[in-house]
Short mmCIF file of C-alpha atoms in Angstrom, two decimals:
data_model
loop_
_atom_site.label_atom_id
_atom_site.label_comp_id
_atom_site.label_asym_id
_atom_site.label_seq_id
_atom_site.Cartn_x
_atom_site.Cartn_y
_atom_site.Cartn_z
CA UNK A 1 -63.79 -17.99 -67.74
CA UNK A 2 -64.73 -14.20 -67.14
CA UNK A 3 -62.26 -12.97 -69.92
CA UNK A 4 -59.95 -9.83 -69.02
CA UNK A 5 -62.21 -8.95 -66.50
CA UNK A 6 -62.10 -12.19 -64.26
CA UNK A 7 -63.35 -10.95 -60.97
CA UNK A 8 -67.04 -9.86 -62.00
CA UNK A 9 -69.84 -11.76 -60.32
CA UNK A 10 -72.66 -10.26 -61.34
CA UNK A 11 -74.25 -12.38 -64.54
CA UNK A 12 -74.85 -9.57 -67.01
CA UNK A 13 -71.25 -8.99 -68.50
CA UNK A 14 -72.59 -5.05 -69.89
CA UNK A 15 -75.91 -2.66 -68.68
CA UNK A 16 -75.91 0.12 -66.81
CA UNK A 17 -75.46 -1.61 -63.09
CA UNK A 18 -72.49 -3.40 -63.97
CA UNK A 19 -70.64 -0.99 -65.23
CA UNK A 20 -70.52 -2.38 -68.90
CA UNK A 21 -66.74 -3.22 -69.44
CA UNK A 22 -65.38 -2.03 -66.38
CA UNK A 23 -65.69 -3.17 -62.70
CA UNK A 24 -67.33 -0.43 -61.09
CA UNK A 25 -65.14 -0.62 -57.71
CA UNK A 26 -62.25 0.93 -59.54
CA UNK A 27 -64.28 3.80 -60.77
CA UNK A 28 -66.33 5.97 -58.86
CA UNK A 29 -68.57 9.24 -60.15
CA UNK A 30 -67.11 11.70 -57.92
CA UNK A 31 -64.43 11.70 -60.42
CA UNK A 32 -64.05 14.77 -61.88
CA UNK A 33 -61.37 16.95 -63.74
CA UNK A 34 -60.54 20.64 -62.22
CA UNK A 35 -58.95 23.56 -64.81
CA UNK A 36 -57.00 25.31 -62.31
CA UNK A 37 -56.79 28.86 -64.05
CA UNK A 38 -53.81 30.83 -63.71
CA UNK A 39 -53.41 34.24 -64.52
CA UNK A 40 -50.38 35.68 -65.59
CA UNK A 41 -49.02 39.43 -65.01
CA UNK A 42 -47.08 41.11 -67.94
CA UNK A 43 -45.15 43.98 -67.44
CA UNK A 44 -43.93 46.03 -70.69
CA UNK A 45 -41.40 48.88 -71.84
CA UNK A 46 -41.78 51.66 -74.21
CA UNK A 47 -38.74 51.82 -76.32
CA UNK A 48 -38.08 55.00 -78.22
CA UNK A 49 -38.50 54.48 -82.12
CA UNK A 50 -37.15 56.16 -85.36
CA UNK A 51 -38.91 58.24 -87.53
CA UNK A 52 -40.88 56.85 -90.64
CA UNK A 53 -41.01 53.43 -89.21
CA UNK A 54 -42.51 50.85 -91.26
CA UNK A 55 -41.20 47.66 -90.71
CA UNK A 56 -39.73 45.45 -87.66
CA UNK A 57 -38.11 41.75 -87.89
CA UNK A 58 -36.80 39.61 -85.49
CA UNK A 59 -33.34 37.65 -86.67
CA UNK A 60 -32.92 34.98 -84.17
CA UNK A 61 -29.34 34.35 -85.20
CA UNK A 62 -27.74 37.38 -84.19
CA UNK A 63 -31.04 37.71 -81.00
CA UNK A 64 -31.64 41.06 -82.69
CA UNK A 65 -34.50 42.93 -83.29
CA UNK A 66 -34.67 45.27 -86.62
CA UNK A 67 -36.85 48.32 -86.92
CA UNK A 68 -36.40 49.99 -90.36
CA UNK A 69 -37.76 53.57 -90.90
CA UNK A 70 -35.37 56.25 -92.41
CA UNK A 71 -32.28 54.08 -91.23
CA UNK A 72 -32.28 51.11 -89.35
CA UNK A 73 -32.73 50.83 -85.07
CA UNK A 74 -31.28 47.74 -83.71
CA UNK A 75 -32.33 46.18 -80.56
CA UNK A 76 -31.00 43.58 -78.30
CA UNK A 77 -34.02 41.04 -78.14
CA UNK A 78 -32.75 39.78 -74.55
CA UNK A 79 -32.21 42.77 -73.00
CA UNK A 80 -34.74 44.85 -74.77
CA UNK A 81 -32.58 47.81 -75.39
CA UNK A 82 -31.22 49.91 -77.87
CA UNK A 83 -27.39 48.60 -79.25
CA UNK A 84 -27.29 49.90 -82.61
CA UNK A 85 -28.21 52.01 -85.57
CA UNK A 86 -27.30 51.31 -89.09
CA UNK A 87 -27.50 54.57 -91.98
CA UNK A 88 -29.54 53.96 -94.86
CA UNK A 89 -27.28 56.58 -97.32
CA UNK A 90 -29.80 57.49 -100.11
CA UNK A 91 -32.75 56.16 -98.53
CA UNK A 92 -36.25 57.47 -99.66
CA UNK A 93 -39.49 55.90 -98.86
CA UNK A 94 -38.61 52.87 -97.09
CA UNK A 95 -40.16 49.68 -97.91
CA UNK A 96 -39.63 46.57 -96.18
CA UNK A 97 -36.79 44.09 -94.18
CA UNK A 98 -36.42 40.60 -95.32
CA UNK A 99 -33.86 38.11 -93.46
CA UNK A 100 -32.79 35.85 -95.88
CA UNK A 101 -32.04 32.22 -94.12
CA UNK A 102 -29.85 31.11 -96.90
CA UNK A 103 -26.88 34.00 -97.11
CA UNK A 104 -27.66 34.54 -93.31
CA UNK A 105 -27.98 38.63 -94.74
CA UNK A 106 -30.61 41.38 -94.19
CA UNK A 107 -32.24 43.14 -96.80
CA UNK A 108 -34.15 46.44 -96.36
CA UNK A 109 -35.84 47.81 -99.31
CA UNK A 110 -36.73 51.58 -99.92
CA UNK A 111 -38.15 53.12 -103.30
CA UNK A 112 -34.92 52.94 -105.28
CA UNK A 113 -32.48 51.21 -103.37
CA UNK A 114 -32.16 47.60 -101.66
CA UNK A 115 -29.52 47.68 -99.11
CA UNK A 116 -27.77 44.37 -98.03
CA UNK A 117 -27.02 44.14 -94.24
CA UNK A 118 -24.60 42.10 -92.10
CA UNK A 119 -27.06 41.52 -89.08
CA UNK A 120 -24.38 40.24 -86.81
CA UNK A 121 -21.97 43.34 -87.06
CA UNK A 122 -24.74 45.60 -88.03
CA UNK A 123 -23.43 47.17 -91.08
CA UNK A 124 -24.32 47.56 -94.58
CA UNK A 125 -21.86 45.41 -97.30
CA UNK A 126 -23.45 46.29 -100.31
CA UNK A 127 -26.65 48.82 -102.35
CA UNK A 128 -28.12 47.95 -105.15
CA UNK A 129 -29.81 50.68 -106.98
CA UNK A 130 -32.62 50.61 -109.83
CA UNK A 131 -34.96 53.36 -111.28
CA UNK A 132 -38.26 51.58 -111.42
CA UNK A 133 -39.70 52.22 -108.40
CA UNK A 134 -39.47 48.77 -105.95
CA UNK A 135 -43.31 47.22 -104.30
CA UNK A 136 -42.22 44.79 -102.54
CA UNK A 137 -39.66 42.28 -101.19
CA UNK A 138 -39.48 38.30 -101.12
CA UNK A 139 -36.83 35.45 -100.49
CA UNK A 140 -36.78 32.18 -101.78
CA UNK A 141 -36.08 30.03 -99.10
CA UNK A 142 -34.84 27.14 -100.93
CA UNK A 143 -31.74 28.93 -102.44
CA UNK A 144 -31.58 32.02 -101.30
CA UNK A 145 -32.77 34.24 -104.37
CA UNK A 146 -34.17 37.81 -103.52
CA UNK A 147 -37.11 39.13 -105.07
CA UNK A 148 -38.00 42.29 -106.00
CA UNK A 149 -41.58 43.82 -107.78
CA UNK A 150 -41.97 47.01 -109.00
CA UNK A 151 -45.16 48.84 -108.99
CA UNK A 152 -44.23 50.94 -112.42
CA UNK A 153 -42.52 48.08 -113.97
CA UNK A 154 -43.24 44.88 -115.90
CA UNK A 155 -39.62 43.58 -114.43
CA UNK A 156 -39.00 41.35 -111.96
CA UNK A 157 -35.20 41.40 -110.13
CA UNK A 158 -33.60 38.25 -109.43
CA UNK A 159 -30.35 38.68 -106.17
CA UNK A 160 -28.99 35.50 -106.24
CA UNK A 161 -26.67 34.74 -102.86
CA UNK A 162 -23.55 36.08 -104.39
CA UNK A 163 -25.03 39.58 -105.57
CA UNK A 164 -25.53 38.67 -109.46
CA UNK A 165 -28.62 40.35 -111.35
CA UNK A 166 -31.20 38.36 -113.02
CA UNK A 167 -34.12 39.92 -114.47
CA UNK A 168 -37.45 38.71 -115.41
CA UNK A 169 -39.42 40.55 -118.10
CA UNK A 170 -42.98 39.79 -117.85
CA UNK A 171 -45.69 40.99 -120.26
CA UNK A 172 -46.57 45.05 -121.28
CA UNK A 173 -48.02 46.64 -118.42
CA UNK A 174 -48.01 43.88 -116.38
CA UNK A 175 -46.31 45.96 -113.28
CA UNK A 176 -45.61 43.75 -110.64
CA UNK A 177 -46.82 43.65 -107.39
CA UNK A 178 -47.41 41.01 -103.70
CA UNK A 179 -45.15 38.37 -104.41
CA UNK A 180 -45.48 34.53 -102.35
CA UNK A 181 -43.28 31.94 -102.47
CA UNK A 182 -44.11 27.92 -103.06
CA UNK A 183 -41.48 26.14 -101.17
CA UNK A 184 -42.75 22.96 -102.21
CA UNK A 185 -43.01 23.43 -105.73
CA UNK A 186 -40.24 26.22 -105.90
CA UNK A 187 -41.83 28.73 -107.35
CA UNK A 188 -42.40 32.32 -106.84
CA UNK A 189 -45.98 33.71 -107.57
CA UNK A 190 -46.27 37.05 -108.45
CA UNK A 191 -49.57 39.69 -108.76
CA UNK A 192 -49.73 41.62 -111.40
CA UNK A 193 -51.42 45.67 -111.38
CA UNK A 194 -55.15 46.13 -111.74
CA UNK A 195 -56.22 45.21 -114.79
CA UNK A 196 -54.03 42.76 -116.08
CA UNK A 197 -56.09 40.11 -113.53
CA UNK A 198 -53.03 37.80 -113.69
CA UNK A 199 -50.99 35.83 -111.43
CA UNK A 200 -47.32 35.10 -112.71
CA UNK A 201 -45.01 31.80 -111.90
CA UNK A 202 -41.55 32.02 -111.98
CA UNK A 203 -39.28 29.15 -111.54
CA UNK A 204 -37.33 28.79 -108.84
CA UNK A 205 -34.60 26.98 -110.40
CA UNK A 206 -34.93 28.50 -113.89
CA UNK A 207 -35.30 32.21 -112.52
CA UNK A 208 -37.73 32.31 -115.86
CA UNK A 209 -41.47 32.93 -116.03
CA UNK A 210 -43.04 29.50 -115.75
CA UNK A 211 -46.87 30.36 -116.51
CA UNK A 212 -49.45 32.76 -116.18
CA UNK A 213 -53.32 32.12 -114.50
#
């Protein structure tokens, strides 16, 4: 009995004539693999911008693409054309967009001002104003929440999906700064300003400061 490979004659079942495991008349060496390499041809379009752009963001829902500078520029992400603008009333220093998955909303963020967008009829619902002077914007995914630092503030603002405030004190002169959320653990961490050297947790669920590192 020859095993699974019943058909081999010669007496040495493995070595380098017989083709160790394999019978040799079902593999030859002029086997070999080619990498055909195709090359592809782009072609592009220059789309005419806003002024003071600093931020673009794609929100699949809606197949819109988002420019924000000192209002909003909307493009249609199949077509690749202009189909919109949306008016930022107030607006100074622009920040950042954020599309928040939850509430299904945009948010753009300027110095003072966070402005909450409709992306599907391209409109803005609702400002929310504050004197501190905003750093940057982030979204917890898991409920919704929008975040907002302050780079002359030891304040953290809590948007929760249905517009209510929540603030988050954290210690004197501990202005806050890059924030990044864990979804997994549910909590936001936030930088504080040079010389402080600390990293801040807030919970997720709590909307509370959770720990310091």
């Amino acid at each position: 009995y020859q095993g699974p490979f019943w058909g081999s004659t010669t007496s040495v079942p493995f070595g380098p004539t017989s083709g160790g495991q394999f019978s040799l008349i079902q593999f030859t060496q002029s086997f070999n693999l080619i990498n055909n390499i195709i090359s592809n041809t782009y072609s592009h379009n220059d789309l005419g911008g806003i002024p003071g752009m600093v931020d673009i963001i794609y929100v699949q829902p809606s197949e819109s693409i988002f420019v924000l500078g000192t209002n909003i520029l909307v493009f249609d992400s199949i077509l690749g054309s202009a189909k919109s603008s949306i008016s930022l009333i107030g607006n100074t220093n622009s920040i950042s967009l954020c599309y928040n998955l939850v509430s299904s909303y945009l948010f753009a963020l300027s110095r003072n001002l966070l402005y909450k967008i409709d992306p599907f009829i391209n409109q803005v619902i609702a400002t929310f104003s504050f004197t501190n002077n905003a750093y940057a914007i982030s979204l917890n995914s898991n409920n919704g929440d929008i975040y907002i630092s302050f780079k002359n503030s030891n304040s953290i603002y809590i948007y929760d999906i249905f517009s209510n405030l929540h603030v988050v004190t954290t210690g004197a002169g501990q202005y806050t700064l890059d924030m990044a959320f864990n979804s997994f653990e549910n909590n936001m961490y936030i930088s504080t300003s040079q010389g402080n050297n600390l990293v801040l947790s807030i919970s997720g669920s709590g909307r509370s400061l959770q720990s310091s590192y």
